[in-house]
Amino acid sequence: MTRNNPHGTQYSISDLADEFEVTTRTLRFYEEKGLLNPVRQGRVRYFSAADRVRLRLILRGKRLGLSLEDSADIIELYREPEGSKRQLHALLEKLAERKAQLTQQAKDIRKTLSDLTRVEKKCRQALQD
Amino acid sequence: MTRNNPHGTQYSISDLADEFEVTTRTLRFYEEKGLLNPVRQGRVRYFSAADRVRLRLILRGKRLGLSLEDSADIIELYREPEGSKRQLHALLEKLAERKAQLTQQAKDIRKTLSDLTRVEKKCRQALQD
DNA sequence: TTTTCTATTTACGTTAACGTTAACGTTAGT
DNA sequence: ACTAACGTTAACGTTAACGTAAATAGAAAA
């Protein structure tokens, strides 16, 4: 039973696959891309709590239409900010870009939702016959 | 000069390409997929105002991470609601699904924005040294 | 007239994000 | 001992959304 982890917080590949409703192939692919870093005991993978968090973030990114690379970039931003002044300023720029993009998305969503709501009303109206 | 349209509202392929910053290849591809329906004068395409609107919607969809097919589906929803009761109810269901998805996206955006803002603060804090 | 745009069709190439075999080892239950 | 359930690597297949190149044609500008 790899499903009940030893003591700390480790997950087998199918633990995560089941919980997040992705295939094991997907998880191996994410590892291959460096998005997840499970440890190996023999050849078997064990995912950490950190991996789980990263997976959650990746899937959130997917729902937003981000590529894996974009999600990886964003997750990178979450690390403790460090480095020189120049690096910190560069980080701030990236943050601003991402925020701008997300804000644009939010705008697009509002528009689309309003469009759909308009259609919905017409539809309910048409049902009044 | 195909750029200054005759009288009504027609656009050459590069009018639209320039305005929306896409390639002509993209527009031909969208036509091939049935997303745009330019008329032909000889072999040359002329896009209508309706095509322009559709293009705008497609690109909005893209910013939301939608596939062309999804965008096409949504644009379909925008047509005057008609048909039987059954059809109208089916339409209402689709509308509800889309709205749910968009609402989830909005949620994901809020979370991500909040995450990024948190990082931003840490970053500014780190610059106080 | 010759060059230069802009347009066309046809068709092969590309990248991302997995899906899908194949071929096999390990452990648990019966 | 046998089967089922889970794990592994390796590698080819697939779909979407265009990119890119080749070959061609009409029209405008020099």
mmCIF file of C-alpha atoms (C1' of nucleotides) in Angstrom:
data_model
loop_
_atom_site.group_PDB
_atom_site.id
_atom_site.type_symbol
_atom_site.label_atom_id
_atom_site.label_comp_id
_atom_site.label_asym_id
_atom_site.label_seq_id
_atom_site.Cartn_x
_atom_site.Cartn_y
_atom_site.Cartn_z
ATOM 1 C CA MET A 1 0.000 0.000 0.000
ATOM 2 C CA THR A 2 1.707 3.057 -1.202
ATOM 3 C CA ARG A 3 -1.539 4.923 -0.690
ATOM 4 C CA ASN A 4 -1.143 5.470 3.051
ATOM 5 C CA ASN A 5 2.126 7.279 3.194
ATOM 6 C CA PRO A 6 4.811 6.313 5.750
ATOM 7 C CA HIS A 7 4.850 9.296 8.097
ATOM 8 C CA GLY A 8 5.572 12.655 6.474
ATOM 9 C CA THR A 9 3.540 13.744 3.508
ATOM 10 C CA GLN A 10 4.214 11.674 0.468
ATOM 11 C CA TYR A 11 1.931 10.724 -2.351
ATOM 12 C CA SER A 12 2.097 7.956 -4.862
ATOM 13 C CA ILE A 13 1.509 8.814 -8.480
ATOM 14 C CA SER A 14 -2.026 7.494 -8.377
ATOM 15 C CA ASP A 15 -2.801 9.308 -5.145
ATOM 16 C CA LEU A 16 -2.285 12.532 -6.997
ATOM 17 C CA ALA A 17 -3.827 11.264 -10.199
ATOM 18 C CA ASP A 18 -6.996 10.301 -8.352
ATOM 19 C CA GLU A 19 -7.206 13.426 -6.260
ATOM 20 C CA PHE A 20 -6.762 15.834 -9.148
ATOM 21 C CA GLU A 21 -8.375 13.710 -11.823
ATOM 22 C CA VAL A 22 -5.437 13.606 -14.158
ATOM 23 C CA THR A 23 -3.733 10.570 -15.632
ATOM 24 C CA THR A 24 -0.434 9.183 -14.396
ATOM 25 C CA ARG A 25 0.898 9.923 -17.846
ATOM 26 C CA THR A 26 0.219 13.572 -17.194
ATOM 27 C CA LEU A 27 2.129 13.526 -13.915
ATOM 28 C CA ARG A 28 5.119 11.813 -15.504
ATOM 29 C CA PHE A 29 4.988 14.356 -18.263
ATOM 30 C CA TYR A 30 4.984 17.201 -15.763
ATOM 31 C CA GLU A 31 7.980 15.664 -14.053
ATOM 32 C CA GLU A 32 9.749 15.372 -17.380
ATOM 33 C CA LYS A 33 9.114 19.091 -17.888
ATOM 34 C CA GLY A 34 10.545 19.871 -14.479
ATOM 35 C CA LEU A 35 7.238 20.986 -13.026
ATOM 36 C CA LEU A 36 7.198 18.268 -10.399
ATOM 37 C CA ASN A 37 10.144 16.747 -8.572
ATOM 38 C CA PRO A 38 9.188 13.451 -6.972
ATOM 39 C CA VAL A 39 11.898 11.502 -5.151
ATOM 40 C CA ARG A 40 12.668 7.959 -6.213
ATOM 41 C CA GLN A 41 12.733 4.879 -4.038
ATOM 42 C CA GLY A 42 14.069 2.426 -6.512
ATOM 43 C CA ARG A 43 12.224 3.409 -9.648
ATOM 44 C CA VAL A 44 9.045 4.366 -7.898
ATOM 45 C CA ARG A 45 8.084 8.022 -7.573
ATOM 46 C CA TYR A 46 7.046 9.684 -4.347
ATOM 47 C CA PHE A 47 5.578 13.149 -4.530
ATOM 48 C CA SER A 48 5.922 15.652 -1.683
ATOM 49 C CA ALA A 49 3.411 18.129 -0.311
ATOM 50 C CA ALA A 50 5.268 20.789 -2.261
ATOM 51 C CA ASP A 51 4.697 18.812 -5.442
ATOM 52 C CA ARG A 52 1.039 18.690 -4.601
ATOM 53 C CA VAL A 53 0.874 22.439 -4.219
ATOM 54 C CA ARG A 54 2.663 22.926 -7.492
ATOM 55 C CA LEU A 55 0.267 20.568 -9.202
ATOM 56 C CA ARG A 56 -2.651 22.553 -7.843
ATOM 57 C CA LEU A 57 -1.126 25.727 -9.249
ATOM 58 C CA ILE A 58 -0.472 24.141 -12.614
ATOM 59 C CA LEU A 59 -4.074 23.027 -12.915
ATOM 60 C CA ARG A 60 -5.303 26.422 -11.860
ATOM 61 C CA GLY A 61 -3.142 27.846 -14.614
ATOM 62 C CA LYS A 62 -4.639 25.429 -17.085
ATOM 63 C CA ARG A 63 -8.131 26.571 -16.244
ATOM 64 C CA LEU A 64 -6.943 30.065 -17.093
ATOM 65 C CA GLY A 65 -5.652 28.876 -20.438
ATOM 66 C CA LEU A 66 -1.996 29.184 -19.520
ATOM 67 C CA SER A 67 0.617 26.967 -21.081
ATOM 68 C CA LEU A 68 2.672 24.750 -18.814
ATOM 69 C CA GLU A 69 5.611 27.006 -19.422
ATOM 70 C CA ASP A 70 3.651 30.050 -18.320
ATOM 71 C CA SER A 71 2.493 28.244 -15.223
ATOM 72 C CA ALA A 72 6.062 27.245 -14.492
ATOM 73 C CA ASP A 73 7.124 30.865 -14.863
ATOM 74 C CA ILE A 74 4.457 32.032 -12.470
ATOM 75 C CA ILE A 75 5.311 29.380 -9.913
ATOM 76 C CA GLU A 76 8.889 30.574 -10.146
ATOM 77 C CA LEU A 77 7.709 34.015 -9.117
ATOM 78 C CA TYR A 78 6.337 32.565 -5.889
ATOM 79 C CA ARG A 79 9.773 31.734 -4.517
ATOM 80 C CA GLU A 80 11.135 33.991 -1.810
ATOM 81 C CA PRO A 81 12.164 37.192 -3.544
ATOM 82 C CA GLU A 82 15.925 37.521 -3.334
ATOM 83 C CA GLY A 83 18.895 38.799 -5.276
ATOM 84 C CA SER A 84 20.206 42.202 -6.217
ATOM 85 C CA LYS A 85 18.208 45.376 -6.575
ATOM 86 C CA ARG A 86 18.247 44.877 -10.319
ATOM 87 C CA GLN A 87 16.855 41.387 -9.961
ATOM 88 C CA LEU A 88 14.162 42.526 -7.584
ATOM 89 C CA HIS A 89 13.133 45.233 -9.991
ATOM 90 C CA ALA A 90 13.047 42.739 -12.817
ATOM 91 C CA LEU A 91 10.811 40.577 -10.678
ATOM 92 C CA LEU A 92 8.495 43.495 -10.028
ATOM 93 C CA GLU A 93 8.217 44.025 -13.746
ATOM 94 C CA LYS A 94 7.293 40.451 -14.409
ATOM 95 C CA LEU A 95 4.738 40.619 -11.644
ATOM 96 C CA ALA A 96 3.232 43.733 -13.170
ATOM 97 C CA GLU A 97 2.999 42.070 -16.578
ATOM 98 C CA ARG A 98 1.246 39.047 -15.228
ATOM 99 C CA LYS A 99 -1.131 41.140 -13.227
ATOM 100 C CA ALA A 100 -1.948 43.205 -16.288
ATOM 101 C CA GLN A 101 -2.662 40.094 -18.279
ATOM 102 C CA LEU A 102 -4.882 38.668 -15.572
ATOM 103 C CA THR A 103 -6.712 41.945 -15.257
ATOM 104 C CA GLN A 104 -7.370 41.908 -18.987
ATOM 105 C CA GLN A 105 -8.718 38.383 -18.652
ATOM 106 C CA ALA A 106 -11.006 39.447 -15.855
ATOM 107 C CA LYS A 107 -12.304 42.186 -18.116
ATOM 108 C CA ASP A 108 -12.921 39.745 -20.951
ATOM 109 C CA ILE A 109 -14.757 37.483 -18.569
ATOM 110 C CA ARG A 110 -17.019 40.269 -17.394
ATOM 111 C CA LYS A 111 -17.875 41.161 -20.972
ATOM 112 C CA THR A 112 -18.565 37.594 -21.939
ATOM 113 C CA LEU A 113 -20.648 36.970 -18.854
ATOM 114 C CA SER A 114 -22.679 40.048 -19.590
ATOM 115 C CA ASP A 115 -23.185 38.894 -23.171
ATOM 116 C CA LEU A 116 -24.311 35.487 -22.017
ATOM 117 C CA THR A 117 -26.656 36.966 -19.475
ATOM 118 C CA ARG A 118 -28.222 39.075 -22.181
ATOM 119 C CA VAL A 119 -28.808 35.977 -24.286
ATOM 120 C CA GLU A 120 -30.219 34.220 -21.270
ATOM 121 C CA LYS A 121 -32.809 36.916 -20.757
ATOM 122 C CA LYS A 122 -33.876 36.815 -24.379
ATOM 123 C CA CYS A 123 -34.151 33.101 -24.093
ATOM 124 C CA ARG A 124 -36.368 33.272 -21.012
ATOM 125 C CA GLN A 125 -38.407 35.899 -22.780
ATOM 126 C CA ALA A 126 -38.830 33.607 -25.780
ATOM 127 C CA LEU A 127 -40.099 30.941 -23.416
ATOM 128 C CA GLN A 128 -43.017 33.223 -22.500
ATOM 129 C CA ASP A 129 -45.082 32.128 -25.518
ATOM 130 C CA MET B 1 -6.748 50.240 -52.919
ATOM 131 C CA THR B 2 -8.859 47.594 -51.362
ATOM 132 C CA ARG B 3 -8.250 49.333 -48.040
ATOM 133 C CA ASN B 4 -10.883 52.018 -48.502
ATOM 134 C CA ASN B 5 -13.955 49.931 -48.958
ATOM 135 C CA PRO B 6 -16.465 50.676 -51.700
ATOM 136 C CA HIS B 7 -19.484 51.947 -49.754
ATOM 137 C CA GLY B 8 -20.913 49.609 -47.120
ATOM 138 C CA THR B 9 -18.649 48.043 -44.585
ATOM 139 C CA GLN B 10 -16.223 45.661 -46.135
ATOM 140 C CA TYR B 11 -12.700 44.862 -45.146
ATOM 141 C CA SER B 12 -9.879 43.318 -47.075
ATOM 142 C CA ILE B 13 -7.929 40.537 -45.471
ATOM 143 C CA SER B 14 -5.104 42.847 -44.543
ATOM 144 C CA ASP B 15 -7.437 45.490 -43.171
ATOM 145 C CA LEU B 16 -8.487 43.010 -40.540
ATOM 146 C CA ALA B 17 -5.017 41.556 -40.168
ATOM 147 C CA ASP B 18 -3.569 44.983 -39.467
ATOM 148 C CA GLU B 19 -6.335 46.118 -37.182
ATOM 149 C CA PHE B 20 -6.307 43.033 -35.000
ATOM 150 C CA GLU B 21 -2.625 42.213 -35.344
ATOM 151 C CA VAL B 22 -3.060 38.749 -36.708
ATOM 152 C CA THR B 23 -1.626 37.287 -39.894
ATOM 153 C CA THR B 24 -3.579 36.770 -43.069
ATOM 154 C CA ARG B 25 -2.863 33.096 -42.653
ATOM 155 C CA THR B 26 -4.810 33.207 -39.436
ATOM 156 C CA LEU B 27 -7.800 34.809 -41.113
ATOM 157 C CA ARG B 28 -7.810 32.272 -43.923
ATOM 158 C CA PHE B 29 -7.550 29.555 -41.332
ATOM 159 C CA TYR B 30 -10.526 30.953 -39.460
ATOM 160 C CA GLU B 31 -12.479 31.013 -42.676
ATOM 161 C CA GLU B 32 -11.517 27.429 -43.364
ATOM 162 C CA LYS B 33 -12.862 26.563 -39.928
ATOM 163 C CA GLY B 34 -16.107 28.327 -40.678
ATOM 164 C CA LEU B 35 -15.522 31.076 -38.122
ATOM 165 C CA LEU B 36 -15.501 33.810 -40.725
ATOM 166 C CA ASN B 37 -17.522 34.005 -43.928
ATOM 167 C CA PRO B 38 -16.050 36.551 -46.299
ATOM 168 C CA VAL B 39 -17.663 36.953 -49.704
ATOM 169 C CA ARG B 40 -15.580 36.485 -52.835
ATOM 170 C CA GLN B 41 -15.161 38.914 -55.677
ATOM 171 C CA GLY B 42 -13.224 36.778 -58.049
ATOM 172 C CA ARG B 43 -10.864 35.020 -55.674
ATOM 173 C CA VAL B 44 -10.423 37.961 -53.368
ATOM 174 C CA ARG B 45 -12.041 37.904 -49.942
ATOM 175 C CA TYR B 46 -14.151 40.687 -48.540
ATOM 176 C CA PHE B 47 -15.058 40.574 -44.887
ATOM 177 C CA SER B 48 -18.238 42.115 -43.534
ATOM 178 C CA ALA B 49 -18.832 44.048 -40.340
ATOM 179 C CA ALA B 50 -20.321 40.862 -38.925
ATOM 180 C CA ASP B 51 -17.075 39.045 -39.689
ATOM 181 C CA ARG B 52 -15.241 41.760 -37.836
ATOM 182 C CA VAL B 53 -17.400 41.324 -34.788
ATOM 183 C CA ARG B 54 -16.897 37.599 -34.880
ATOM 184 C CA LEU B 55 -13.170 38.057 -35.132
ATOM 185 C CA ARG B 56 -13.244 40.310 -32.103
ATOM 186 C CA LEU B 57 -15.122 37.659 -30.183
ATOM 187 C CA ILE B 58 -12.741 34.945 -31.271
ATOM 188 C CA LEU B 59 -9.753 36.926 -30.089
ATOM 189 C CA ARG B 60 -11.447 37.678 -26.805
ATOM 190 C CA GLY B 61 -11.988 33.975 -26.438
ATOM 191 C CA LYS B 62 -8.344 33.337 -27.124
ATOM 192 C CA ARG B 63 -7.310 35.665 -24.348
ATOM 193 C CA LEU B 64 -9.465 33.555 -22.087
ATOM 194 C CA GLY B 65 -7.693 30.426 -23.222
ATOM 195 C CA LEU B 66 -10.628 29.095 -25.208
ATOM 196 C CA SER B 67 -10.131 26.915 -28.246
ATOM 197 C CA LEU B 68 -11.486 28.109 -31.563
ATOM 198 C CA GLU B 69 -14.168 25.481 -31.305
ATOM 199 C CA ASP B 70 -15.246 26.765 -27.914
ATOM 200 C CA SER B 71 -15.324 30.302 -29.208
ATOM 201 C CA ALA B 72 -17.382 29.159 -32.167
ATOM 202 C CA ASP B 73 -19.798 27.453 -29.798
ATOM 203 C CA ILE B 74 -20.174 30.589 -27.728
ATOM 204 C CA ILE B 75 -20.694 32.765 -30.773
ATOM 205 C CA GLU B 76 -23.406 30.348 -31.810
ATOM 206 C CA LEU B 77 -25.158 31.054 -28.534
ATOM 207 C CA TYR B 78 -25.369 34.716 -29.437
ATOM 208 C CA ARG B 79 -27.797 34.136 -32.290
ATOM 209 C CA GLU B 80 -31.401 35.041 -31.707
ATOM 210 C CA PRO B 81 -32.781 32.367 -29.417
ATOM 211 C CA GLU B 82 -35.394 30.391 -31.329
ATOM 212 C CA GLY B 83 -36.788 26.928 -31.699
ATOM 213 C CA SER B 84 -38.915 24.677 -29.563
ATOM 214 C CA LYS B 85 -39.223 24.741 -25.815
ATOM 215 C CA ARG B 86 -36.843 21.818 -25.645
ATOM 216 C CA GLN B 87 -34.283 23.684 -27.704
ATOM 217 C CA LEU B 88 -34.611 26.799 -25.637
ATOM 218 C CA HIS B 89 -34.121 24.812 -22.483
ATOM 219 C CA ALA B 90 -31.075 23.149 -23.981
ATOM 220 C CA LEU B 91 -29.751 26.589 -24.803
ATOM 221 C CA LEU B 92 -30.305 27.728 -21.238
ATOM 222 C CA GLU B 93 -28.298 24.755 -20.035
ATOM 223 C CA LYS B 94 -25.387 25.550 -22.288
ATOM 224 C CA LEU B 95 -25.501 29.133 -21.133
ATOM 225 C CA ALA B 96 -25.406 28.013 -17.532
ATOM 226 C CA GLU B 97 -22.413 25.765 -18.191
ATOM 227 C CA ARG B 98 -20.454 28.518 -19.861
ATOM 228 C CA LYS B 99 -21.286 30.950 -17.124
ATOM 229 C CA ALA B 100 -20.165 28.458 -14.506
ATOM 230 C CA GLN B 101 -16.893 27.957 -16.283
ATOM 231 C CA LEU B 102 -16.297 31.673 -16.596
ATOM 232 C CA THR B 103 -17.136 32.176 -12.963
ATOM 233 C CA GLN B 104 -14.585 29.534 -12.025
ATOM 234 C CA GLN B 105 -12.040 31.333 -14.154
ATOM 235 C CA ALA B 106 -12.805 34.604 -12.439
ATOM 236 C CA LYS B 107 -12.210 32.855 -9.132
ATOM 237 C CA ASP B 108 -8.888 31.471 -10.304
ATOM 238 C CA ILE B 109 -7.883 34.905 -11.457
ATOM 239 C CA ARG B 110 -8.699 36.447 -8.096
ATOM 240 C CA LYS B 111 -6.602 33.826 -6.329
ATOM 241 C CA THR B 112 -3.675 34.248 -8.652
ATOM 242 C CA LEU B 113 -3.834 38.027 -8.459
ATOM 243 C CA SER B 114 -3.842 37.831 -4.707
ATOM 244 C CA ASP B 115 -0.856 35.482 -4.782
ATOM 245 C CA LEU B 116 1.030 37.806 -7.068
ATOM 246 C CA THR B 117 0.210 40.813 -4.943
ATOM 247 C CA ARG B 118 1.561 38.993 -1.909
ATOM 248 C CA VAL B 119 4.820 38.321 -3.724
ATOM 249 C CA GLU B 120 4.923 41.926 -4.827
ATOM 250 C CA LYS B 121 4.733 43.153 -1.260
ATOM 251 C CA LYS B 122 7.519 40.846 -0.152
ATOM 252 C CA CYS B 123 9.551 42.073 -3.038
ATOM 253 C CA ARG B 124 9.078 45.714 -2.138
ATOM 254 C CA GLN B 125 9.898 44.836 1.437
ATOM 255 C CA ALA B 126 13.111 43.170 0.305
ATOM 256 C CA LEU B 127 13.997 46.372 -1.498
ATOM 257 C CA GLN B 128 14.021 48.196 1.863
ATOM 258 C CA ASP B 129 17.616 47.155 2.624
ATOM 259 C "C1'" DT C 1 7.334 48.244 -69.183
ATOM 260 C "C1'" DT C 2 9.322 46.571 -65.239
ATOM 261 C "C1'" DT C 3 9.050 46.380 -60.476
ATOM 262 C "C1'" DT C 4 6.512 46.027 -56.380
ATOM 263 C "C1'" DC C 5 2.358 44.972 -53.611
ATOM 264 C "C1'" DT C 6 -1.050 42.357 -52.284
ATOM 265 C "C1'" DA C 7 -3.607 38.685 -53.103
ATOM 266 C "C1'" DT C 8 -4.453 33.624 -54.025
ATOM 267 C "C1'" DT C 9 -4.105 28.105 -53.432
ATOM 268 C "C1'" DT C 10 -1.638 24.023 -52.070
ATOM 269 C "C1'" DA C 11 0.785 21.602 -48.998
ATOM 270 C "C1'" DC C 12 4.302 20.226 -45.851
ATOM 271 C "C1'" DG C 13 6.331 21.649 -41.120
ATOM 272 C "C1'" DT C 14 5.991 22.784 -36.131
ATOM 273 C "C1'" DT C 15 4.929 22.979 -31.109
ATOM 274 C "C1'" DA C 16 2.409 21.740 -26.982
ATOM 275 C "C1'" DA C 17 0.336 18.490 -24.189
ATOM 276 C "C1'" DC C 18 -0.608 14.715 -23.580
ATOM 277 C "C1'" DG C 19 -2.787 9.563 -25.430
ATOM 278 C "C1'" DT C 20 -1.663 5.088 -26.479
ATOM 279 C "C1'" DT C 21 0.557 0.962 -27.119
ATOM 280 C "C1'" DA C 22 4.309 -2.327 -25.846
ATOM 281 C "C1'" DA C 23 6.903 -4.892 -22.822
ATOM 282 C "C1'" DC C 24 7.960 -5.595 -18.349
ATOM 283 C "C1'" DG C 25 8.705 -5.734 -12.832
ATOM 284 C "C1'" DT C 26 6.521 -5.883 -7.885
ATOM 285 C "C1'" DT C 27 3.334 -6.731 -4.457
ATOM 286 C "C1'" DA C 28 -1.280 -8.322 -2.558
ATOM 287 C "C1'" DG C 29 -4.930 -11.291 -2.384
ATOM 288 C "C1'" DT C 30 -7.027 -16.062 -3.272
ATOM 289 C "C1'" DA D 1 0.833 -20.608 -8.308
ATOM 290 C "C1'" DC D 2 -2.111 -17.499 -10.479
ATOM 291 C "C1'" DT D 3 -4.400 -13.291 -11.224
ATOM 292 C "C1'" DA D 4 -5.164 -8.380 -10.461
ATOM 293 C "C1'" DA D 5 -3.676 -4.061 -9.524
ATOM 294 C "C1'" DC D 6 -0.205 -0.915 -9.601
ATOM 295 C "C1'" DG D 7 4.288 0.643 -10.986
ATOM 296 C "C1'" DT D 8 8.127 1.396 -14.618
ATOM 297 C "C1'" DT D 9 10.559 3.050 -19.366
ATOM 298 C "C1'" DA D 10 10.560 3.858 -24.263
ATOM 299 C "C1'" DA D 11 8.642 5.497 -28.141
ATOM 300 C "C1'" DC D 12 5.341 6.393 -31.656
ATOM 301 C "C1'" DG D 13 0.639 8.786 -32.482
ATOM 302 C "C1'" DT D 14 -2.631 12.729 -32.238
ATOM 303 C "C1'" DT D 15 -4.878 17.319 -32.304
ATOM 304 C "C1'" DA D 16 -4.970 22.297 -32.500
ATOM 305 C "C1'" DA D 17 -3.515 26.423 -34.425
ATOM 306 C "C1'" DC D 18 -1.216 28.232 -37.072
ATOM 307 C "C1'" DG D 19 3.972 29.045 -39.700
ATOM 308 C "C1'" DT D 20 6.262 28.775 -43.851
ATOM 309 C "C1'" DA D 21 7.481 28.056 -48.501
ATOM 310 C "C1'" DA D 22 6.333 27.533 -53.485
ATOM 311 C "C1'" DA D 23 4.155 28.898 -57.424
ATOM 312 C "C1'" DT D 24 1.010 32.070 -59.428
ATOM 313 C "C1'" DA D 25 -1.819 36.288 -60.766
ATOM 314 C "C1'" DG D 26 -3.679 41.056 -61.016
ATOM 315 C "C1'" DA D 27 -2.979 45.841 -60.068
ATOM 316 C "C1'" DA D 28 -0.542 49.927 -58.800
ATOM 317 C "C1'" DA D 29 3.647 52.680 -58.763
ATOM 318 C "C1'" DA D 30 7.995 54.161 -60.841
#
